[in-house]
Short mmCIF file of C-alpha atoms in Angstrom, two decimals:
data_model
loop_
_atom_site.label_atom_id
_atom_site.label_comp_id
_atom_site.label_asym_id
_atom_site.label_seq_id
_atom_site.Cartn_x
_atom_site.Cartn_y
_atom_site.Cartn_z
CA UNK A 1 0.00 0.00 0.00
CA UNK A 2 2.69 2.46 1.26
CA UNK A 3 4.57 1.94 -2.02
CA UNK A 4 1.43 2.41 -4.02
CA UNK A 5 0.62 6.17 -2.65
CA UNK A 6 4.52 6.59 -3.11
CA UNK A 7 4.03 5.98 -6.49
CA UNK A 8 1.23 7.81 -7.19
CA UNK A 9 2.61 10.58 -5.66
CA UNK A 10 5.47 10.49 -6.76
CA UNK A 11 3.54 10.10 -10.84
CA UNK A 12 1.28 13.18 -9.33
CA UNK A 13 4.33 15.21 -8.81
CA UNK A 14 5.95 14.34 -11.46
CA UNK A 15 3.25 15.03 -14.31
CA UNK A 16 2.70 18.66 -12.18
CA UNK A 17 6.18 19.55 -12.88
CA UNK A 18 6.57 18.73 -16.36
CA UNK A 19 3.16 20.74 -16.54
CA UNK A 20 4.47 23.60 -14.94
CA UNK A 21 7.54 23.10 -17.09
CA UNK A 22 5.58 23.69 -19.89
CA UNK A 23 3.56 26.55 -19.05
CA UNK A 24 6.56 28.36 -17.77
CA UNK A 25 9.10 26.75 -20.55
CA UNK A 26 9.44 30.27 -21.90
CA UNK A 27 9.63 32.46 -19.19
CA UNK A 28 12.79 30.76 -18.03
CA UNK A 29 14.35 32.00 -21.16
CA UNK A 30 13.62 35.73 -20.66
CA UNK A 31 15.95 36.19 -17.34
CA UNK A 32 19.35 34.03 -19.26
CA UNK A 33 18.56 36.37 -22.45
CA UNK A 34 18.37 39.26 -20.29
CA UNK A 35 22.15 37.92 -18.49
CA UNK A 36 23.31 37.50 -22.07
CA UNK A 37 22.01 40.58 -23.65
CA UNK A 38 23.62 42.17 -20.05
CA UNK A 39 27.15 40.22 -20.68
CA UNK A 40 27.35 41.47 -24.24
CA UNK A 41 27.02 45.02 -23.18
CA UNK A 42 29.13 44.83 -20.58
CA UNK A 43 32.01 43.23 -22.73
CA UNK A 44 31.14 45.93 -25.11
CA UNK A 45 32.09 48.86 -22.34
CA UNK A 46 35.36 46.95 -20.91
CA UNK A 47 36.69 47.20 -24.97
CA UNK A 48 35.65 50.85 -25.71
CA UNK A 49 37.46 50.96 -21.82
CA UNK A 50 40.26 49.17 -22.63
CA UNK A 51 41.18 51.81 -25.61
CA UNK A 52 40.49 54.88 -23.96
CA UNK A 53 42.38 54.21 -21.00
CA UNK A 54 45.21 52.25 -22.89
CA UNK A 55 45.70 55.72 -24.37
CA UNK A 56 45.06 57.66 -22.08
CA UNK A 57 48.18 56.27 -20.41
CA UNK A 58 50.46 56.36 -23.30
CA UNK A 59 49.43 60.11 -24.31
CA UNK A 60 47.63 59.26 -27.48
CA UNK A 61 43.80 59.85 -27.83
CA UNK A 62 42.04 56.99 -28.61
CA UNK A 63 38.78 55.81 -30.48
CA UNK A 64 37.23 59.40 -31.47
CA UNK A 65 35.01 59.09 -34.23
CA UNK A 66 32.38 56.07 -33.98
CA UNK A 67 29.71 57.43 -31.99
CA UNK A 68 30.00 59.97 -28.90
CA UNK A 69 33.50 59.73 -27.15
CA UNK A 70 34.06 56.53 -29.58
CA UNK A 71 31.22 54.80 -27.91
CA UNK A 72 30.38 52.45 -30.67
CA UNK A 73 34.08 51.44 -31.58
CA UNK A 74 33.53 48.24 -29.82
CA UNK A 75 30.27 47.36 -32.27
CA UNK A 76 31.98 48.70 -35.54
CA UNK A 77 34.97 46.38 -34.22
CA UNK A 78 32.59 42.96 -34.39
CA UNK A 79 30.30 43.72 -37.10
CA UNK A 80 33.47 44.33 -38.93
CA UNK A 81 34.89 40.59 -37.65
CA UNK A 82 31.23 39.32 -39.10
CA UNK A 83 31.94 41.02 -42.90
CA UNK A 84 35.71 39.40 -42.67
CA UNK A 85 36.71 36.04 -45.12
CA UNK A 86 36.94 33.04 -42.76
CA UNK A 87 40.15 31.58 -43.40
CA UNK A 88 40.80 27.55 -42.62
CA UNK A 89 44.25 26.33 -43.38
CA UNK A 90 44.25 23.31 -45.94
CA UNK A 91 47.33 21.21 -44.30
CA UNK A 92 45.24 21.78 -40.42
CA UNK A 93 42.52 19.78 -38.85
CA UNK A 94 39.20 22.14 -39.72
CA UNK A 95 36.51 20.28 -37.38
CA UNK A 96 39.38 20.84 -34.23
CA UNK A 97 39.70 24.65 -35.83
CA UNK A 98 36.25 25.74 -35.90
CA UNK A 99 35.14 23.50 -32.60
CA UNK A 100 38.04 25.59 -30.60
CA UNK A 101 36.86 28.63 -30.30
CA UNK A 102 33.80 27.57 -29.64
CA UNK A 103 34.50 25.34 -26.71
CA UNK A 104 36.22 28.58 -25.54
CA UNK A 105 32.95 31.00 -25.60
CA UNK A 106 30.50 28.48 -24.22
CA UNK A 107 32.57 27.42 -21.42
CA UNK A 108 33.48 30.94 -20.12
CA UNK A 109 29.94 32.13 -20.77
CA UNK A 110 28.32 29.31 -18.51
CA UNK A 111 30.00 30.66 -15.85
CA UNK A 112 28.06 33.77 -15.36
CA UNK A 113 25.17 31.23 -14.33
CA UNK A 114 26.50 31.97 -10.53
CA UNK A 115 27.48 35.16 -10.37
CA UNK A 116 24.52 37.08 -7.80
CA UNK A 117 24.57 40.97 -9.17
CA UNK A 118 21.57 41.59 -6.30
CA UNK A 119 19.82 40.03 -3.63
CA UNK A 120 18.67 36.38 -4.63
CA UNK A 121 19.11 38.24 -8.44
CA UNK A 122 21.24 35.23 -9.69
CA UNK A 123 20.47 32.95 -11.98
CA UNK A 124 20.31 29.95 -10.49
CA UNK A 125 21.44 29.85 -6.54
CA UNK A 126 23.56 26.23 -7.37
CA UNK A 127 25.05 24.86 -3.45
CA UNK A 128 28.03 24.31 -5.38
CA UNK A 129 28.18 27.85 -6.39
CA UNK A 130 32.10 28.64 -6.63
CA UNK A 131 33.08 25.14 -7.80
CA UNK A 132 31.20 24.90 -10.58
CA UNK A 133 33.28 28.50 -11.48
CA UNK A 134 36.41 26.71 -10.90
CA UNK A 135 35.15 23.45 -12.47
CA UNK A 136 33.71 24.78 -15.88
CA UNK A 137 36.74 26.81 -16.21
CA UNK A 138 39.39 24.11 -16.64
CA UNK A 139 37.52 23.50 -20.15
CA UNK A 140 38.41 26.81 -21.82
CA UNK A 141 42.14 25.68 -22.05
CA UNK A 142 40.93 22.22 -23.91
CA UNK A 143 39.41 24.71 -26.62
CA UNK A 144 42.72 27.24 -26.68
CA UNK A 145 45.05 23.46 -27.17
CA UNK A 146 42.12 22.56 -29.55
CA UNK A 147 42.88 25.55 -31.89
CA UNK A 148 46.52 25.29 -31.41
CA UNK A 149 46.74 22.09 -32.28
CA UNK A 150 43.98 21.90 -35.05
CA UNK A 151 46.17 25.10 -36.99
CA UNK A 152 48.84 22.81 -37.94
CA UNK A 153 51.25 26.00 -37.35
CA UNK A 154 53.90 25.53 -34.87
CA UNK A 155 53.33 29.31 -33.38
CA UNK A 156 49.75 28.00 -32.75
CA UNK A 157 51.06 24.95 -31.40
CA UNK A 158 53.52 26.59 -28.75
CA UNK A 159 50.75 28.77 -28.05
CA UNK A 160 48.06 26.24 -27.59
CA UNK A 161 50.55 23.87 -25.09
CA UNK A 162 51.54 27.34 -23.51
CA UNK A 163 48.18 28.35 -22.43
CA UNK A 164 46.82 24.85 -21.25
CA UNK A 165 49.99 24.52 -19.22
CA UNK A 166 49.87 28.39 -18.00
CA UNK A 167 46.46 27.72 -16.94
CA UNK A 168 46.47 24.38 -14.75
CA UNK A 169 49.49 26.00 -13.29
CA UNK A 170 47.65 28.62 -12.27
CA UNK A 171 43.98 26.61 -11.57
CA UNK A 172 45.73 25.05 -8.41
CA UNK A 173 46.62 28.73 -6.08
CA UNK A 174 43.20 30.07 -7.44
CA UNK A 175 41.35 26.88 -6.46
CA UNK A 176 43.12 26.74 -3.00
CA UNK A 177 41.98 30.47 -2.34
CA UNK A 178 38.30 29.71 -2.98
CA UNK A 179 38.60 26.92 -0.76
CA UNK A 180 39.74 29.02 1.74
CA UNK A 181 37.08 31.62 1.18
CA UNK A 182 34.39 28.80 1.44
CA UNK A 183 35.93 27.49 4.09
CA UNK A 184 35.30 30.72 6.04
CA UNK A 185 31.23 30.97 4.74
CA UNK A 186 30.62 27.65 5.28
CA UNK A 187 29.24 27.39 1.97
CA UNK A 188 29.90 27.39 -1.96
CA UNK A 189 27.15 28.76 -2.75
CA UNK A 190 27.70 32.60 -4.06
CA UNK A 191 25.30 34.14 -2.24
CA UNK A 192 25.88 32.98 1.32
CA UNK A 193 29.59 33.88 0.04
CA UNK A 194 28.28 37.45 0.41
CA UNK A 195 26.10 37.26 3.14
CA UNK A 196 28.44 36.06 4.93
CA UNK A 197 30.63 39.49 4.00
CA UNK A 198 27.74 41.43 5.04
CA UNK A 199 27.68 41.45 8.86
CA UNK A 200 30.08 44.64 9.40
CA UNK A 201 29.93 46.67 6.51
CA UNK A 202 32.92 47.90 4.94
CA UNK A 203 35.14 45.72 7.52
CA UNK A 204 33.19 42.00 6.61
CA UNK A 205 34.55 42.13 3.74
CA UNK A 206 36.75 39.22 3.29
CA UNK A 207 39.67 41.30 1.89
CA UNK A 208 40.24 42.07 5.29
CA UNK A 209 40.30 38.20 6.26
CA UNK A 210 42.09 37.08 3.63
CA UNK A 211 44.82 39.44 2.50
CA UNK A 212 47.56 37.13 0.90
CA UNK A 213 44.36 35.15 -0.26
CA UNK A 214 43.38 38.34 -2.10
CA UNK A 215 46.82 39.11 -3.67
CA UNK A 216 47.40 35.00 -4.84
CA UNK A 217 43.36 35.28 -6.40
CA UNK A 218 44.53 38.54 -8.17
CA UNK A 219 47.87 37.32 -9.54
CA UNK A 220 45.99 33.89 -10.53
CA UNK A 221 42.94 35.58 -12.23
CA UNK A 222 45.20 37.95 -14.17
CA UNK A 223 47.18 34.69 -15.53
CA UNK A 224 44.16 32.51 -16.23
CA UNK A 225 42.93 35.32 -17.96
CA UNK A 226 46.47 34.98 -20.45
CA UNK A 227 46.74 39.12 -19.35
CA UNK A 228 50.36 41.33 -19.57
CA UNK A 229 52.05 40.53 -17.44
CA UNK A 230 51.01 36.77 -18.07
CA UNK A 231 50.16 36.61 -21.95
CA UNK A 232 52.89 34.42 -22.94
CA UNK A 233 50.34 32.31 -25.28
CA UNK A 234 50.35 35.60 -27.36
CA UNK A 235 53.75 36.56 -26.83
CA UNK A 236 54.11 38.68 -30.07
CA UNK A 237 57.81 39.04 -30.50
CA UNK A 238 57.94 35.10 -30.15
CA UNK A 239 54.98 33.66 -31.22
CA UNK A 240 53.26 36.10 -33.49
CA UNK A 241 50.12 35.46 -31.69
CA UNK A 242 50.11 32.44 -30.39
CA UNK A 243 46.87 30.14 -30.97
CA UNK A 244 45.09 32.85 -32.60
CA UNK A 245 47.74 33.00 -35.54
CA UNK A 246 45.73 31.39 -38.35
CA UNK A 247 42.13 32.36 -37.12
CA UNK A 248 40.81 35.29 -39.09
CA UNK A 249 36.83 36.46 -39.13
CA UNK A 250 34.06 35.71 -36.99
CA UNK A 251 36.42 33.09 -35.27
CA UNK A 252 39.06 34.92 -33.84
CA UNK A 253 36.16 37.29 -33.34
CA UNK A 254 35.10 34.92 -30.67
CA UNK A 255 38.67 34.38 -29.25
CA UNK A 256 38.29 37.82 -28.47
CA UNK A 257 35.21 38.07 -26.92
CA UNK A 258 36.53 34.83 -24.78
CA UNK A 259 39.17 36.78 -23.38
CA UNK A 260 37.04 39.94 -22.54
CA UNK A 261 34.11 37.38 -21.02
CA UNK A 262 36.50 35.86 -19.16
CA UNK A 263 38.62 39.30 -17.68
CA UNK A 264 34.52 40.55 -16.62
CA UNK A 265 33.95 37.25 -14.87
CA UNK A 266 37.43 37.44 -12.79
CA UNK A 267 36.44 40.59 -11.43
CA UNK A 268 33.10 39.77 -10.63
CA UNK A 269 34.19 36.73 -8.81
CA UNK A 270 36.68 39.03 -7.05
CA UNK A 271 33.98 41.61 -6.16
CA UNK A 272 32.21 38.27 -4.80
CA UNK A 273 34.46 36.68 -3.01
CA UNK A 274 36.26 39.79 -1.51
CA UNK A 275 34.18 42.25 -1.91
CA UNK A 276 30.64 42.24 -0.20
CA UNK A 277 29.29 41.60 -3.72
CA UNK A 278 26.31 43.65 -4.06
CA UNK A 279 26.10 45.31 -0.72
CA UNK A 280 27.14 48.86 -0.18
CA UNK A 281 29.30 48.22 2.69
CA UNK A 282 28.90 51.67 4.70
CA UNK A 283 29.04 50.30 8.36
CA UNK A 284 25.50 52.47 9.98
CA UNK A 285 24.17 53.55 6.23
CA UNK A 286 21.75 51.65 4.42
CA UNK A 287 20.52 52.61 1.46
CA UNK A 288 16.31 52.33 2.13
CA UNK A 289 16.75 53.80 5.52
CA UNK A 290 18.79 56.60 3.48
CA UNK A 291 15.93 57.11 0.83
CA UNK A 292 13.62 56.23 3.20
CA UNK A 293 12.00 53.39 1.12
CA UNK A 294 10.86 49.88 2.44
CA UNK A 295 13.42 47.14 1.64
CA UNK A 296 10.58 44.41 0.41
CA UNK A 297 9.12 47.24 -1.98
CA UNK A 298 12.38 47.89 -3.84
CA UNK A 299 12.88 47.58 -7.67
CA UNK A 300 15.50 50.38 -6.48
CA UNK A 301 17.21 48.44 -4.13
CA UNK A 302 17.74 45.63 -7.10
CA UNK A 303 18.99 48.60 -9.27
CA UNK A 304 20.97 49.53 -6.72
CA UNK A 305 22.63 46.29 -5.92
CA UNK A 306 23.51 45.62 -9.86
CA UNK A 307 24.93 48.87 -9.52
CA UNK A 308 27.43 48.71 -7.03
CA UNK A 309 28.53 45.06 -7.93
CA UNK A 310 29.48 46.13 -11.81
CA UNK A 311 31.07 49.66 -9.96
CA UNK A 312 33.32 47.32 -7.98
CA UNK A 313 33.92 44.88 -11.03
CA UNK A 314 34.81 47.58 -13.20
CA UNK A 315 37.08 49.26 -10.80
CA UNK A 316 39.23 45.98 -10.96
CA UNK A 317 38.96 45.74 -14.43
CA UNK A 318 40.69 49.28 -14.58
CA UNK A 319 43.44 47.94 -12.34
CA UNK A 320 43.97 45.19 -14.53
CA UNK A 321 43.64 47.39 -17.79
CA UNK A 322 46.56 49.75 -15.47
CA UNK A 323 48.64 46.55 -14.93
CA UNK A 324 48.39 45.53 -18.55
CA UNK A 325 50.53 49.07 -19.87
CA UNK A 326 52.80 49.07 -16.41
CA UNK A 327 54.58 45.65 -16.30
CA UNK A 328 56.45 43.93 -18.53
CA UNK A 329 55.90 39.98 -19.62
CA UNK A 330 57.33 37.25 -17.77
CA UNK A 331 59.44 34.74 -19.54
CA UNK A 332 57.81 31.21 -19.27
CA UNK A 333 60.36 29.71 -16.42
CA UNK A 334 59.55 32.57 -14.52
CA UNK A 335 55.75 31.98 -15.25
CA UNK A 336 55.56 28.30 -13.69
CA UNK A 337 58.73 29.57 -10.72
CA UNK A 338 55.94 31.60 -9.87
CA UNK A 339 52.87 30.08 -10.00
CA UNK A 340 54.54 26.25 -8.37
CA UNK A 341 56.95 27.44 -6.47
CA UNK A 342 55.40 31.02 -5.11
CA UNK A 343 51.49 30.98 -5.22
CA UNK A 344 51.04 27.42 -4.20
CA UNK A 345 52.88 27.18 -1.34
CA UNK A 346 51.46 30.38 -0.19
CA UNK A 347 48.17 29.08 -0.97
CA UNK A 348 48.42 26.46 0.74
CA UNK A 349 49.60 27.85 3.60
CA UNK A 350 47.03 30.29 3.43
CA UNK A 351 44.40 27.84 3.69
CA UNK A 352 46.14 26.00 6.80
CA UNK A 353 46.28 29.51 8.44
CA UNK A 354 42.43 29.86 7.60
CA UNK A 355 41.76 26.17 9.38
CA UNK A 356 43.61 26.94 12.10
CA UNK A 357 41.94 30.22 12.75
CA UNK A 358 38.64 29.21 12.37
CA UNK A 359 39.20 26.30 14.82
CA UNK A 360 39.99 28.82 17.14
CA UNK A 361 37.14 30.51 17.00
CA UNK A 362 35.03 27.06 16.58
CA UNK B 1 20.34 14.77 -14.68
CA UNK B 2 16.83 14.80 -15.02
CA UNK B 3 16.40 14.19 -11.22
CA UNK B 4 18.26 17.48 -10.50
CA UNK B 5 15.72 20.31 -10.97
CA UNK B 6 18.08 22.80 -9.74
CA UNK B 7 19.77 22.19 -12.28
CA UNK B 8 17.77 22.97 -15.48
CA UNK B 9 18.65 26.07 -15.90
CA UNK B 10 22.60 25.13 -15.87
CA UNK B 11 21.41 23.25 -19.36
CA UNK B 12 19.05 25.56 -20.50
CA UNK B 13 21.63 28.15 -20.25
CA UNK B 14 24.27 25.46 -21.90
CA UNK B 15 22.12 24.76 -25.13
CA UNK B 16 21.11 28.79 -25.49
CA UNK B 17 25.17 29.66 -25.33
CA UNK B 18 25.72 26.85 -27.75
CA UNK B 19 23.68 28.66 -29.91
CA UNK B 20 26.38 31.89 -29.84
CA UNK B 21 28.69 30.51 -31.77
CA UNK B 22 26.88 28.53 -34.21
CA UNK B 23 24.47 31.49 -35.21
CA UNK B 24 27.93 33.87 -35.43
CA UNK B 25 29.33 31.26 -37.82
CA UNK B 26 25.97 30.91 -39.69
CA UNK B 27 25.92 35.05 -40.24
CA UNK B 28 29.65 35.22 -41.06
CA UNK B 29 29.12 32.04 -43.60
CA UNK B 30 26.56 34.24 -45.24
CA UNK B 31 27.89 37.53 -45.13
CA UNK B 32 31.46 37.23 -45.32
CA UNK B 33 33.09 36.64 -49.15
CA UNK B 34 35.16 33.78 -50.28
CA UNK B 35 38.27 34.06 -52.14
CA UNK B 36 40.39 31.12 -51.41
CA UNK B 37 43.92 30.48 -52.88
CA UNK B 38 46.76 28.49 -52.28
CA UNK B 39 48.91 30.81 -51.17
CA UNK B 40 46.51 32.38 -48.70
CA UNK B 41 45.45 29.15 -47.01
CA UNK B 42 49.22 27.92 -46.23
CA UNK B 43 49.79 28.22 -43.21
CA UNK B 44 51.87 31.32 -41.92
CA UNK B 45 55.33 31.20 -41.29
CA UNK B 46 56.87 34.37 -41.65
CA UNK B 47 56.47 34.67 -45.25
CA UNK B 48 58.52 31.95 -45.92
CA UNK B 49 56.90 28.00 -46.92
CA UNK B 50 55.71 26.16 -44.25
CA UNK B 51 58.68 23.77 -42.87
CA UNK B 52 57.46 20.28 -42.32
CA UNK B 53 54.68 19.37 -40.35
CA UNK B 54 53.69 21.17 -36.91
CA UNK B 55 52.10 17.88 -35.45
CA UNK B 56 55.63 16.86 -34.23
CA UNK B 57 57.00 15.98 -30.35
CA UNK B 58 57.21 18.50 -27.66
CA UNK B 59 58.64 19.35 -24.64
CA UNK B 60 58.24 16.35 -22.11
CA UNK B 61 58.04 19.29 -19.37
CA UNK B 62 54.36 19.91 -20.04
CA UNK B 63 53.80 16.27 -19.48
CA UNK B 64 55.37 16.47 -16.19
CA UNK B 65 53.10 20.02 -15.19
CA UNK B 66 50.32 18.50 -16.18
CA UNK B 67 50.88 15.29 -13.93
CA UNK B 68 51.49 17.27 -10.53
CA UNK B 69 48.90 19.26 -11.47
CA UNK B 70 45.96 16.22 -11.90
CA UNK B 71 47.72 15.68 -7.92
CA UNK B 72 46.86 18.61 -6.56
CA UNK B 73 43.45 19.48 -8.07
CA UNK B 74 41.69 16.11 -7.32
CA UNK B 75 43.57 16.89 -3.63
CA UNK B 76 41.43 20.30 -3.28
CA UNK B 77 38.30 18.71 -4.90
CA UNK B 78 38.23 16.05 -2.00
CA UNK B 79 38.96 19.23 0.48
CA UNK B 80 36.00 20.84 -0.83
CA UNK B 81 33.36 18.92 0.73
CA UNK B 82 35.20 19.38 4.17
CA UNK B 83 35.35 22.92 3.69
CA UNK B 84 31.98 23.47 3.42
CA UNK B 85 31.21 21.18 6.74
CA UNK B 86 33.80 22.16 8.62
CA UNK B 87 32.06 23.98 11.40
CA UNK B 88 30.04 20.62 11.70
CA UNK B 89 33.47 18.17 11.64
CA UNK B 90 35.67 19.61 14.12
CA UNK B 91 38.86 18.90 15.30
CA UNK B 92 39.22 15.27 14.75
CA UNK B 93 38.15 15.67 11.53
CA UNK B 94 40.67 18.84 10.80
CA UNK B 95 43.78 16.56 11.83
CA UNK B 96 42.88 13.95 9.41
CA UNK B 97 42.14 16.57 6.42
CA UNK B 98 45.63 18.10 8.04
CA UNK B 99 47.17 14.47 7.38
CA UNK B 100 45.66 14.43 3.89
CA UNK B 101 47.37 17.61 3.17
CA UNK B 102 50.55 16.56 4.56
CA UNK B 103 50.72 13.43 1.63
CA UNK B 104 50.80 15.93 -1.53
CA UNK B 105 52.66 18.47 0.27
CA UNK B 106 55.44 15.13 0.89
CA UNK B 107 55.36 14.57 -2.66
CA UNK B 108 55.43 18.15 -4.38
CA UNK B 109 58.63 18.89 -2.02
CA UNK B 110 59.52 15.42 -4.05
CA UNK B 111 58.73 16.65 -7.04
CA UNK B 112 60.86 19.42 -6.45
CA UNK B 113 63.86 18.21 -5.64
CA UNK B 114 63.68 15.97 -8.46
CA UNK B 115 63.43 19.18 -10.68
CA UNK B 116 60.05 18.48 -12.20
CA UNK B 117 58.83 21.91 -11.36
CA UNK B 118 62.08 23.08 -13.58
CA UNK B 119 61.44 24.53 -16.95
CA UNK B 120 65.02 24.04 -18.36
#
């Protein structure tokens, strides 16, 4: 008997769901279109960025013509990339070629599936949160060797074994920080990340907590996102440019836009993680008590949040956009010296100093 | 797969980015002209012919990052789960993950000293 009701039940729940699934089959789509549509934009500002404060710093003026300020550089840039012949090498492998790039979009772009830009305003709230961050992004490298390999040209082949071993060496200090950091929320999930950060304002943050987890997450985000000082795959005066050599068109279009998705995503994980994410972060002030508007009743407050999560993205973006025109590239013994013999012990020791403290305090 | 609702929206939002890239090379395919010639789909090698064959043997050194590496990222996936328990776990439960630590830290000072952390 008891298995029979379990069965119906579990039949009764079962058809209910896949009839809710189709009634609200579509609306699902509108929120991921809306990230997408939100992702492309924001790329969109970090390369119109990216010029005007590249020369800004070395004295020249920049984009100037397309649009207001040279707003619309970044557009005339792609749509150009769409209008350009797509080359494919007769001596390489075209299905590896073509499947590359690819591999490298989709990967980085299911990451922002995570990322929280307001309260309970993430896509979906996963417990595994973080990991699945650090998980789906050991498969952009398979699509960088992929291309390199696929060119049959031995500057994409350098490049392509240069990247995939740049970025496991790398993978390992920036894993052991997030561990760390979810050691100290008790959680992986992104948004208890931040609400753990949330208790003290300005001082929860968990910059303050983890210092020389900070610095190692910087240093490893910057090299996984193959950035000066780490862009070794592209080296030009060695490797011409690396994996992307022989990709012309719409396809190194999308290497492109890989890089850029993937430099946004760093520094909204580091806004996450060490941040306070979406909070303001004013110990006393908050903003509805400031406006005096009830929290519940607050399309403003979601504004608001979105707001001041991209404000603290961007403003590591612009250090990283300062980094790239300040220091110059590492050669590639130097590159792994660092990352194996540097980061990861002080990763790891990082993490055992994290343990230990939160025993304490157990 | 299907028993994880949660997770629906991690595939819904896998087939709609799949879509990126296809549709780009669908518009470029139609949009973009074709002029192919020999010359132009060699493969570049500062101006000169192509040399031989880049599908060749490499470095052995990659091999050997790649294997510490596949050490010490299944070693932080298995200190994941503890991470996220820890306040439940305790002490006895630290040692041991301390102990677990202690085995690949052991063999990357190994590794070390038997220079497979050295590029040349």
């Amino acid at each position: 008997m008891i298995i029979d009701t379990t069965e119906v039940q579990t039949i009764n729940s079962f058809s209910t769901s896949e009839f809710l699934k189709e009634v609200y089959g579509l609306i699902w789509i509108v929120p991921i279109l809306t990230l997408i549509l939100g992702i492309t934009i924001g790329v969109l500002v970090i390369v119109w960025l990216e010029r005007e404060i590249s020369a800004a710093i070395q004295q020249r003026i920049g984009p100037e013509y397309a649009g207001p300020l040279g707003i619309l550089q970044a557009i005339a840039d792609g749509t150009k990339l769409l209008f350009k012949e797509d080359l494919l090498p007769s001596r390489g492998d075209i299905r590896l070629f073509s499947v590359g790039p690819s591999i490298a979009v989709i990967s980085i772009l299911l990451s922002y599936l995570v990322i929280p830009f307001g309260y309970r305003l993430v896509l979906a709230d996963l417990s595994i949160g973080v990991f699945l961050w650090i998980a789906i992004s050991s498969i952009a490298p398979i699509g960088l060797l992929m291309s390199g390999y696929g060119s049959n040209n031995k500057y994409s082949f350098l490049g392509g074994l240069r990247a995939a071993a740049q970025s496991i060496s790398y993978e390992i200090p920036l894993t052991l920080c997030v561990l760390s950091i979810s050691l100290l929320s008790n959680s992986s999930s992104t948004v208890d990340i931040v609400e753990a950060q949330s208790k003290y304002g300005f001082w929860g943050w968990n910059l303050w907590r983890q210092p020389i987890g900070f610095i190692v997450f910087l240093i490893s985000s910057l090299a996984e996102c193959e950035r000066l000082p780490f862009d070794l795959p592209e080296a030009e005066e060695e490797l011409v440019a690396g994996y992307q050599t022989e990709y012309s068109g719409i396809k190194y279009g999308l290497f492109y836009l890989a890089s850029y998705l993937n430099l946004l995503v760093s520094s909204l994980f580091v806004t996450v993680l060490y941040l306070g994410g979406w909070n303001l972060s004013i110990p006393y002030i908050s903003i509805p008590e400031l406006f005096g508007i009830n929290k519940i009743a607050g399309i403003f407050g979601m504004t608001m949040g979105i707001l001041i999560t991209l404000i603290k993205a961007y403003l590591f973006l612009f250090i990283s956009i300062t980094t790239r025109w300040t220091l110059p590239r590492m050669r590639m013994d130097q590159l792994l010296n660092l990352g194996w013999k540097f980061l990861l012990p002080i990763s790891l020791g990082n993490l055992l100093l994290t343990t230990s403290s939160q025993l304490v305090s157990l | 797969m299907f028993l994880l609702h949660e997770y629906d929206i991690l595939w819904a939002f896998l087939i709609i980015s799949s879509v990126i890239p296809i549709l780009a090379f669908v518009i470029s395919g139609v949009l973009a002209p074709v002029s192919e010639g020999p010359e132009k789909l060699s493969s570049y090698e500062s101006g000169i012919e192509p040399m031989g064959d880049a599908w060749l043997q490499f470095r052995i050194r990659y091999y050997m990052f790649a294997l510490v590496f596949v050490v010490f990222d299944v070693e932080t996936v298995f200190l994941y789960p503890w991470a996220m328990s820890f306040d439940v776990l305790g002490v006895s439960v630290f040692i041991e993950a301390l102990i677990f630590v202690l085995i690949p830290i052991v063999g990357s000072v190994y590794a070390w000293r038997k220079g497979a952390l050295e590029w040349s």
